[in-house]
mmCIF file of C-alpha atoms (C1' of nucleotides) in Angstrom:
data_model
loop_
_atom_site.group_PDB
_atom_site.id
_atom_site.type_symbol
_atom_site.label_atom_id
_atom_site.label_comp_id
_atom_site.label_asym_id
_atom_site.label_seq_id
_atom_site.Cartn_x
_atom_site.Cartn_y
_atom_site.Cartn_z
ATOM 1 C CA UNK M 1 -16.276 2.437 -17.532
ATOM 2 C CA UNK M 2 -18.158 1.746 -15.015
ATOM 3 C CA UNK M 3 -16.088 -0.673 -13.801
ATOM 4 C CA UNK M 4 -16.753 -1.321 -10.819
ATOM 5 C CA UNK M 5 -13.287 -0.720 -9.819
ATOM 6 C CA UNK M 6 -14.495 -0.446 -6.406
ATOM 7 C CA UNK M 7 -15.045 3.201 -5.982
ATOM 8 C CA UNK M 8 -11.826 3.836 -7.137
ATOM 9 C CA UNK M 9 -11.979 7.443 -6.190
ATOM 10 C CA UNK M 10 -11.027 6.654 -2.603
ATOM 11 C CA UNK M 11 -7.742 8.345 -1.859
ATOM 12 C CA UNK M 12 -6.972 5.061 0.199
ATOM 13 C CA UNK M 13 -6.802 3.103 -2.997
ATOM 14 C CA UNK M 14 -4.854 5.785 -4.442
ATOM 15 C CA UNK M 15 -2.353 5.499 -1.794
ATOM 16 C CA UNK M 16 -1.467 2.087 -2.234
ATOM 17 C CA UNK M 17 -2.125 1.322 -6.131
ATOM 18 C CA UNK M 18 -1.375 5.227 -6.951
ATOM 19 C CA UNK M 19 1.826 5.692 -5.883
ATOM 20 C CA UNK M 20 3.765 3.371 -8.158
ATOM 21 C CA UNK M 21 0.983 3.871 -11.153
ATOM 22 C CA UNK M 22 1.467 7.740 -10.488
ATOM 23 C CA UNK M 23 5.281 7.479 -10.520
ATOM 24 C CA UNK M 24 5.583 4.683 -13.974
ATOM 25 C CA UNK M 25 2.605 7.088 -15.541
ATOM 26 C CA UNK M 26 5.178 9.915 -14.681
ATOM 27 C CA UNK M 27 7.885 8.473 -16.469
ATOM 28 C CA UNK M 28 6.619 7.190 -19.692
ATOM 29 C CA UNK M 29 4.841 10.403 -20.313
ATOM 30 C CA UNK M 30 8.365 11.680 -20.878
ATOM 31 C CA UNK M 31 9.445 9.105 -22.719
ATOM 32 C CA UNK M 32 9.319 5.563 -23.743
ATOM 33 C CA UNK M 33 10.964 3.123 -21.788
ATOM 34 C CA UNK M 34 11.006 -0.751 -20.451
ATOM 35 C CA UNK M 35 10.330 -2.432 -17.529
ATOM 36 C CA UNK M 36 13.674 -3.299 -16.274
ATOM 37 C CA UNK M 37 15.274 0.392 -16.553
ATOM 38 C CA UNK M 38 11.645 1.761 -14.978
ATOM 39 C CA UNK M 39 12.346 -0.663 -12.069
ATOM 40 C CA UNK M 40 15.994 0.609 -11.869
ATOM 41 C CA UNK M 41 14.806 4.305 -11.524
ATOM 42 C CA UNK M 42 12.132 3.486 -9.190
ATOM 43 C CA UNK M 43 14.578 1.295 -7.239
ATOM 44 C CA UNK M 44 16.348 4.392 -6.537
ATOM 45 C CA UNK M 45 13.857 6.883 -6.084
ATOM 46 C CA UNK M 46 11.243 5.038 -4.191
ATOM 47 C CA UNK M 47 12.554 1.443 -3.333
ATOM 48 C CA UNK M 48 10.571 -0.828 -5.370
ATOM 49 C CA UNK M 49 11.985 -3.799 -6.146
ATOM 50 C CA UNK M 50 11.808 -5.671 -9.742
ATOM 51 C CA UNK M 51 9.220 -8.124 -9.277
ATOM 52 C CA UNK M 52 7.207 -5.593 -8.464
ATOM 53 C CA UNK M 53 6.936 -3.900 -12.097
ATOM 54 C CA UNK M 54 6.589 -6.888 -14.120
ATOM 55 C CA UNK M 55 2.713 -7.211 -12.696
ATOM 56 C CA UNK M 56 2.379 -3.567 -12.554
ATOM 57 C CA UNK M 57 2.853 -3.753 -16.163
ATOM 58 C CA UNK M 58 0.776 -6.203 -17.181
ATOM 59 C CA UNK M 59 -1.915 -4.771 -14.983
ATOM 60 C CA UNK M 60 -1.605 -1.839 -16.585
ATOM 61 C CA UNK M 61 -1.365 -2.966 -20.529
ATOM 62 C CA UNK M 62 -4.802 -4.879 -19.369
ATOM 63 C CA UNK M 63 -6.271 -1.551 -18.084
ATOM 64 C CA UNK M 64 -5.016 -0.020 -21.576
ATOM 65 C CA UNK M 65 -3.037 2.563 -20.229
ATOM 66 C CA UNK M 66 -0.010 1.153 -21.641
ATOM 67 C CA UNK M 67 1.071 -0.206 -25.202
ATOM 68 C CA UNK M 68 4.201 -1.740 -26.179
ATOM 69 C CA UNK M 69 6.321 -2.460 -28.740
ATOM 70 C CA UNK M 70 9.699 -5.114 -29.138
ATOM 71 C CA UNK M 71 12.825 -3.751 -29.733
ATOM 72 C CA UNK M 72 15.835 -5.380 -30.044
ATOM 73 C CA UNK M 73 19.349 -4.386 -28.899
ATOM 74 C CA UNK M 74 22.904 -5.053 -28.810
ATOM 75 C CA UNK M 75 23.698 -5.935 -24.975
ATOM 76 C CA UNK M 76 21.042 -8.389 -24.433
ATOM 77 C CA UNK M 77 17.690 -9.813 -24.881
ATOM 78 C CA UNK M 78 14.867 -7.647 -26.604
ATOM 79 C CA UNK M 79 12.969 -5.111 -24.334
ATOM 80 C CA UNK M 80 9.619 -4.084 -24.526
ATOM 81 C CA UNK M 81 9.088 -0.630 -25.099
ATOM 82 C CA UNK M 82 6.113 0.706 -23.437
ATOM 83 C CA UNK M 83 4.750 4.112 -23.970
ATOM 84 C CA UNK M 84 0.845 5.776 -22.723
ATOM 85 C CA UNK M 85 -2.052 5.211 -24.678
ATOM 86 C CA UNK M 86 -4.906 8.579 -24.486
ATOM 87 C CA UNK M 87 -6.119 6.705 -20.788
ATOM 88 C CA UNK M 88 -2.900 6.539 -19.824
ATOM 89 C CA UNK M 89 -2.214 10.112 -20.227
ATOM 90 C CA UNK M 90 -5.455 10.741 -18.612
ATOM 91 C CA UNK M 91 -4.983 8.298 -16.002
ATOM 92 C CA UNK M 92 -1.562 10.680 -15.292
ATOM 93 C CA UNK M 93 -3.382 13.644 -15.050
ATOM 94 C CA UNK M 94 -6.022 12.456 -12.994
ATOM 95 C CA UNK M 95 -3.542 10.491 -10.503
ATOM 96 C CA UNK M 96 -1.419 13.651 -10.569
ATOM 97 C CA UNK M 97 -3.548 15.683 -8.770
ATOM 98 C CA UNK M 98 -5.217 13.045 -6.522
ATOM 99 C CA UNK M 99 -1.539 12.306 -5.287
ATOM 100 C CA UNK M 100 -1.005 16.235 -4.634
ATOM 101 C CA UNK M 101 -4.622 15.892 -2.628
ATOM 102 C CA UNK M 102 -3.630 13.643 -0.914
ATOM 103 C CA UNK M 103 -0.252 15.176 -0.194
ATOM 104 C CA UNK M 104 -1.939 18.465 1.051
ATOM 105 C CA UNK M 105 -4.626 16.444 3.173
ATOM 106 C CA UNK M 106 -1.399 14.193 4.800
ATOM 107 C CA UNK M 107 0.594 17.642 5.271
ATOM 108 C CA UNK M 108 -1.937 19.536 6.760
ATOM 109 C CA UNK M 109 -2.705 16.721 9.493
ATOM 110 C CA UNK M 110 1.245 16.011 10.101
ATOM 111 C CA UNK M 111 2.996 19.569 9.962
ATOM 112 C CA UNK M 112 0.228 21.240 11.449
ATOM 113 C CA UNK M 113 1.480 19.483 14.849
ATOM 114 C CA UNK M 114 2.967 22.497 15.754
ATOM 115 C CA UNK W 1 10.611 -9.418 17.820
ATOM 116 C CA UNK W 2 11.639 -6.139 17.539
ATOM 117 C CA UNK W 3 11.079 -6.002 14.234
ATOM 118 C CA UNK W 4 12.349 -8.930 12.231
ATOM 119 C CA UNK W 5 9.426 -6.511 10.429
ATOM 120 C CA UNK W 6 10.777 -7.626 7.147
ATOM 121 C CA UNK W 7 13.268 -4.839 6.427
ATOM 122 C CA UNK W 8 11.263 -2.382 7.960
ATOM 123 C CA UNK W 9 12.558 0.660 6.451
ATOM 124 C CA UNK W 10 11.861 0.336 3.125
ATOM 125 C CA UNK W 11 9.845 2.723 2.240
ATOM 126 C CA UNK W 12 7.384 1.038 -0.049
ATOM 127 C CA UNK W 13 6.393 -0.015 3.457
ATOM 128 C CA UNK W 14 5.836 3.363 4.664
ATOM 129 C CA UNK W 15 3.981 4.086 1.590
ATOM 130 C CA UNK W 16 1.002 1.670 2.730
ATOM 131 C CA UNK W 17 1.705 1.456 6.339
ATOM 132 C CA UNK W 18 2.989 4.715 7.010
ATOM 133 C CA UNK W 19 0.671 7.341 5.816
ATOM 134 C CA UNK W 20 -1.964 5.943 8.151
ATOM 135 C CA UNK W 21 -0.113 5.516 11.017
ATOM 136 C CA UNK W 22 1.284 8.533 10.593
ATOM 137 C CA UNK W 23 -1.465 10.631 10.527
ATOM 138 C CA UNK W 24 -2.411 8.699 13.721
ATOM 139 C CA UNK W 25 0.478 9.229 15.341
ATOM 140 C CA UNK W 26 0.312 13.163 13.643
ATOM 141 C CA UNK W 27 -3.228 13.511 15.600
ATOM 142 C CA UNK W 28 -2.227 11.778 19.200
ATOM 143 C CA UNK W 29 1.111 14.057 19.285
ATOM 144 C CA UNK W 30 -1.253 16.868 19.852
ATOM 145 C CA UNK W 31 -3.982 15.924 21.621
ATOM 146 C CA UNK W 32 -4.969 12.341 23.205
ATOM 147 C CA UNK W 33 -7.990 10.822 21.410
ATOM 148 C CA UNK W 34 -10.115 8.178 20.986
ATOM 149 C CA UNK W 35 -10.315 5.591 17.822
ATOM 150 C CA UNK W 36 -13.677 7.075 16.769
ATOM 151 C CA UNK W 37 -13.123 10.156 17.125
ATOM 152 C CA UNK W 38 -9.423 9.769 14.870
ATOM 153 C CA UNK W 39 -11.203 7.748 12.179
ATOM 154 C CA UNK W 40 -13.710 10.632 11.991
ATOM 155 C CA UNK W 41 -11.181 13.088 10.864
ATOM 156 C CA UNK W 42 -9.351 10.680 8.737
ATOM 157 C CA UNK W 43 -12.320 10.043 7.073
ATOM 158 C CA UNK W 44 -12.846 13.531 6.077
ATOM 159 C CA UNK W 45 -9.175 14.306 5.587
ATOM 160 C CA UNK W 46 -7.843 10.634 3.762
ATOM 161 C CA UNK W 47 -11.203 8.758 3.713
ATOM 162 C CA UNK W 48 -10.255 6.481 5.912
ATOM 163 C CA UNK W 49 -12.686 3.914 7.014
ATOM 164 C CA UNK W 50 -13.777 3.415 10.446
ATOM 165 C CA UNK W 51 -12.854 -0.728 10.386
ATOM 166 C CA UNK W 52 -9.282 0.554 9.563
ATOM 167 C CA UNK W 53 -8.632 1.897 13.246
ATOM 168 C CA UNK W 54 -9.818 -0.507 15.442
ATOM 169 C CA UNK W 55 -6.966 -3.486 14.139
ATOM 170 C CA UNK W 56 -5.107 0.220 13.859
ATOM 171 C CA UNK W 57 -4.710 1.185 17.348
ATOM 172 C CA UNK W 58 -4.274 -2.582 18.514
ATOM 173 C CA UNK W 59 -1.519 -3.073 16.262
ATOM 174 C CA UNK W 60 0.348 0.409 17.772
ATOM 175 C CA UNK W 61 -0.663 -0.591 20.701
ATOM 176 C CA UNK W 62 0.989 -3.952 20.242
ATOM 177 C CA UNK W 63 4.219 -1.942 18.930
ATOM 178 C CA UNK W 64 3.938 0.418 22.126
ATOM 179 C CA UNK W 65 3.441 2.925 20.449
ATOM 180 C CA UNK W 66 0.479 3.977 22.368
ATOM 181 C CA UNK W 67 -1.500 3.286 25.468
ATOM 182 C CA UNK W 68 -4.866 4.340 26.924
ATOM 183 C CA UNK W 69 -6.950 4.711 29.795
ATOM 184 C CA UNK W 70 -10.827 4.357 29.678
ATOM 185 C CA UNK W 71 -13.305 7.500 30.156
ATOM 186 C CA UNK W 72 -16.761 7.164 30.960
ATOM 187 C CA UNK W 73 -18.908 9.705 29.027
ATOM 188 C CA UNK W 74 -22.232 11.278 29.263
ATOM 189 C CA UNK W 75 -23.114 10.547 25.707
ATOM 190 C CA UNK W 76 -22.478 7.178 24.642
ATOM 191 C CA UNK W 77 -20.344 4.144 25.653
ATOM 192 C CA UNK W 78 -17.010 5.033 27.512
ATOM 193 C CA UNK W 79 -14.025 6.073 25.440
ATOM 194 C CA UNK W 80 -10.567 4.511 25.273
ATOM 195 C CA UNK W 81 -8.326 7.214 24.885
ATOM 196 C CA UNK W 82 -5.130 7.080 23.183
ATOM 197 C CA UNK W 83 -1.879 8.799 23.881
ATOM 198 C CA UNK W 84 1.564 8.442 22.858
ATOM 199 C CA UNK W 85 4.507 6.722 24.151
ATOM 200 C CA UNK W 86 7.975 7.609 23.972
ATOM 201 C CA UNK W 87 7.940 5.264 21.114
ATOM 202 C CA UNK W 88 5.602 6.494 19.510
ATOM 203 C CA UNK W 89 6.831 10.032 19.400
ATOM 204 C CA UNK W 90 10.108 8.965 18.190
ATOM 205 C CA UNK W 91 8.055 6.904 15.743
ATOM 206 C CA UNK W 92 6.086 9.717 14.647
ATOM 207 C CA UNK W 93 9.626 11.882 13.695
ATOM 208 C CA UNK W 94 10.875 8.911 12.035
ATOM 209 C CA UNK W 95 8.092 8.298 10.343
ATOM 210 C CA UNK W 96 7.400 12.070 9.390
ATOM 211 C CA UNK W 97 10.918 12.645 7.890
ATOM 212 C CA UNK W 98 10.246 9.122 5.521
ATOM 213 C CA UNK W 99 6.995 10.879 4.588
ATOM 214 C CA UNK W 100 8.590 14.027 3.935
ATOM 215 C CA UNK W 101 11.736 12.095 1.737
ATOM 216 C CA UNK W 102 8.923 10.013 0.281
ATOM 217 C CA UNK W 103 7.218 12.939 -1.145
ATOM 218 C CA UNK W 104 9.986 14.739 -2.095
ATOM 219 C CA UNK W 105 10.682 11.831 -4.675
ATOM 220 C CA UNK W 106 7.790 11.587 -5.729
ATOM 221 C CA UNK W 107 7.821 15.013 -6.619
ATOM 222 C CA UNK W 108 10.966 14.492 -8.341
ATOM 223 C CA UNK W 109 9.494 12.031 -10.400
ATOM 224 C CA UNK W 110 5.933 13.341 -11.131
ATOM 225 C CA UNK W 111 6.424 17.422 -11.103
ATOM 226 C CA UNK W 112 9.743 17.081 -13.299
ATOM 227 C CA UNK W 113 7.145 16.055 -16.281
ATOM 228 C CA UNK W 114 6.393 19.396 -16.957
ATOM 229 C "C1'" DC F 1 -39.539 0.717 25.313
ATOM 230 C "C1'" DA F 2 -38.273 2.000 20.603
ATOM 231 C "C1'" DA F 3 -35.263 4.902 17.871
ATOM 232 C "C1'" DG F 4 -31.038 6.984 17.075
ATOM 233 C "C1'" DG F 5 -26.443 8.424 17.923
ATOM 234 C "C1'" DT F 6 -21.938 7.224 19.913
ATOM 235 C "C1'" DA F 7 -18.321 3.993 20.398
ATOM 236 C "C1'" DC F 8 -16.484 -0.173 20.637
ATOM 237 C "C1'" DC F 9 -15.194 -4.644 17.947
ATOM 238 C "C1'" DT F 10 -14.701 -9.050 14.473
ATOM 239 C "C1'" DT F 11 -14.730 -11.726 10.207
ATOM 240 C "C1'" DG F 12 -13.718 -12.431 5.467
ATOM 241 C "C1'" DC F 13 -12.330 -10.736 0.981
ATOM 242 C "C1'" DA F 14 -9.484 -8.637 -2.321
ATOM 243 C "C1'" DT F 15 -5.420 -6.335 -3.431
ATOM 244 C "C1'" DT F 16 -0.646 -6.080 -3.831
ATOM 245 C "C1'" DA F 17 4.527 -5.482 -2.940
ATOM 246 C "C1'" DC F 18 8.143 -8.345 -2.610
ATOM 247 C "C1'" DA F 19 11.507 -12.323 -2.067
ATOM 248 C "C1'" DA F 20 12.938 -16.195 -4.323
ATOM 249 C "C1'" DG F 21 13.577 -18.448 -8.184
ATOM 250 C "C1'" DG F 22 13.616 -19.246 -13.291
ATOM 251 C "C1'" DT F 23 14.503 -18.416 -18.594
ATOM 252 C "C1'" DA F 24 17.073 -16.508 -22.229
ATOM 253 C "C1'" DA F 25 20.143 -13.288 -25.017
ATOM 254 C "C1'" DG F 26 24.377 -11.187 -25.545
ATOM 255 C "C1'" DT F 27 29.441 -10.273 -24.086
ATOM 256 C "C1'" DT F 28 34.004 -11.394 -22.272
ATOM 257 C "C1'" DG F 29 37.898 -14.365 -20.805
ATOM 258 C "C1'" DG F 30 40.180 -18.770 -20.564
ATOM 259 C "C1'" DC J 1 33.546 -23.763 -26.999
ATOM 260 C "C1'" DC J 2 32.119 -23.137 -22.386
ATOM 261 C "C1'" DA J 3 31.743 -20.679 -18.023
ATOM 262 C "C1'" DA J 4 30.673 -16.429 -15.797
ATOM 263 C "C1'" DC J 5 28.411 -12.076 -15.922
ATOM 264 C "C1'" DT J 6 24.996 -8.625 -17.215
ATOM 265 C "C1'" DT J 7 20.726 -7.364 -19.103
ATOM 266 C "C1'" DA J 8 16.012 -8.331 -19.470
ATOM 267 C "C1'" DC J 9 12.228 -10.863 -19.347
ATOM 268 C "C1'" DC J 10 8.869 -13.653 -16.258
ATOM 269 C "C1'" DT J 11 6.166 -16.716 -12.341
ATOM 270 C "C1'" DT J 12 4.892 -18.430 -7.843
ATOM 271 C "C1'" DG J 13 3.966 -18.033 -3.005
ATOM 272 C "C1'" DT J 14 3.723 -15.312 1.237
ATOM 273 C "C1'" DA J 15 2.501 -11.689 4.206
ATOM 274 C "C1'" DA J 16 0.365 -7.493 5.063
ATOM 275 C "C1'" DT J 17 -3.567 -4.629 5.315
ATOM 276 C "C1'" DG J 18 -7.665 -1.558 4.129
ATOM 277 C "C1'" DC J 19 -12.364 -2.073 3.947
ATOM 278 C "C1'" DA J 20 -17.330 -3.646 3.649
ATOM 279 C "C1'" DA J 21 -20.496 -5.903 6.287
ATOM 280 C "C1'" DG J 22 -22.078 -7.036 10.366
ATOM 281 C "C1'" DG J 23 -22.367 -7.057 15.470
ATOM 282 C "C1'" DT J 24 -22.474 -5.433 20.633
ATOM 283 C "C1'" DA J 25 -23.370 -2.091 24.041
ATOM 284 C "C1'" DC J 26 -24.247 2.436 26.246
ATOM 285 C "C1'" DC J 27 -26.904 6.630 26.734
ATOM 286 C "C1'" DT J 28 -30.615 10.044 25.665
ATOM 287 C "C1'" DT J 29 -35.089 11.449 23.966
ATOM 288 C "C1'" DG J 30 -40.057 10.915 22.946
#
DNA sequence: CAAGGTACCTTGCATTACAAGGTAAGTTGG
DNA sequence: CCAACTTACCTTGTAATGCAAGGTACCTTG
């Protein structure tokens, strides 16, 4: 609410901050996971490296678009199991189509070029 | 030098570095240009800021990835405009496939949620 | 000569992705 | 039992960079 968040409608913030939001918003809206095996996926699909989703996380259980619970398990420590809150699923939908924007705004400057 | 850029080719890199540049490089493959006159349509198109280009262009043109030559105008200060090199064009297909492989994970990620 | 548009540029702030490094739980082999 | 390995959590520090705010300078018009 009114946060301030800077104007966060800019596509510029979505470009940096959206990406990875869009793509862990993406996932959990399927289905729960944890941090660790969302960073493996993402390692593969986009790159991002682990210490990368432990703040992510935490940024995002602050903006309460993630809750979690413990779990524990039988090959190693206990994992937090994060799934979307309401905002979260809005945040999806609303990061969803800013990425696809964005995408058609980026395509029609590059591919354009004959 | 050359790029001890940090491991360059990651594409989290691309992700903020790239779709800028690349729309730069997008714009200057068809026509030469002038900083004001790209941040102008990136404004409209990304909503890019006009700050962004100036450090922008130096940085490309740091890279050689551009170069320009200075026109005198009839309605304003002269303009520097911008072309590319032969780095920068192979830059701009390098950069445009990582946009286009970028995407398409994405896409694999977000559009698979039904 | 003042106002307004064009076009260039710099400084400082905030954000953030990652590398490097650390903790701890469970399994397996000697 | 202890060392090595994997899973899984986490923190700190660095570097990059987009932007707001602010500034300079040229040219035209009234």
């Amino acid at each position: 609410m009114n946060d301030s968040t800077t104007g966060s409608d800019s596509i510029q913030v979505q470009l940096k901050k959206g990406a990875l939001e869009l793509c862990v918003l993406a996932l959990l809206s399927r289905k729960e996971s944890y941090a660790y095996e969302i960073s493996s996926t993402l390692a593969e699909a986009v790159g991002m490296g682990e210490s990368t989703i432990y703040p992510l996380m935490r940024r995002m259980q602050k903006e309460g678009l993630v809750q979690f619970r413990l779990a524990e398990t039988s090959t190693g420590p206990s994992r937090k199991y994060y799934t979307l809150t309401h905002a979260g699923r809005r945040r999806f939908e609303k990061q969803r189509s800013e990425w696809t924007n964005f995408m058609t705004a980026v395509n029609g400057i590059v591919g354009d070029s004959q």
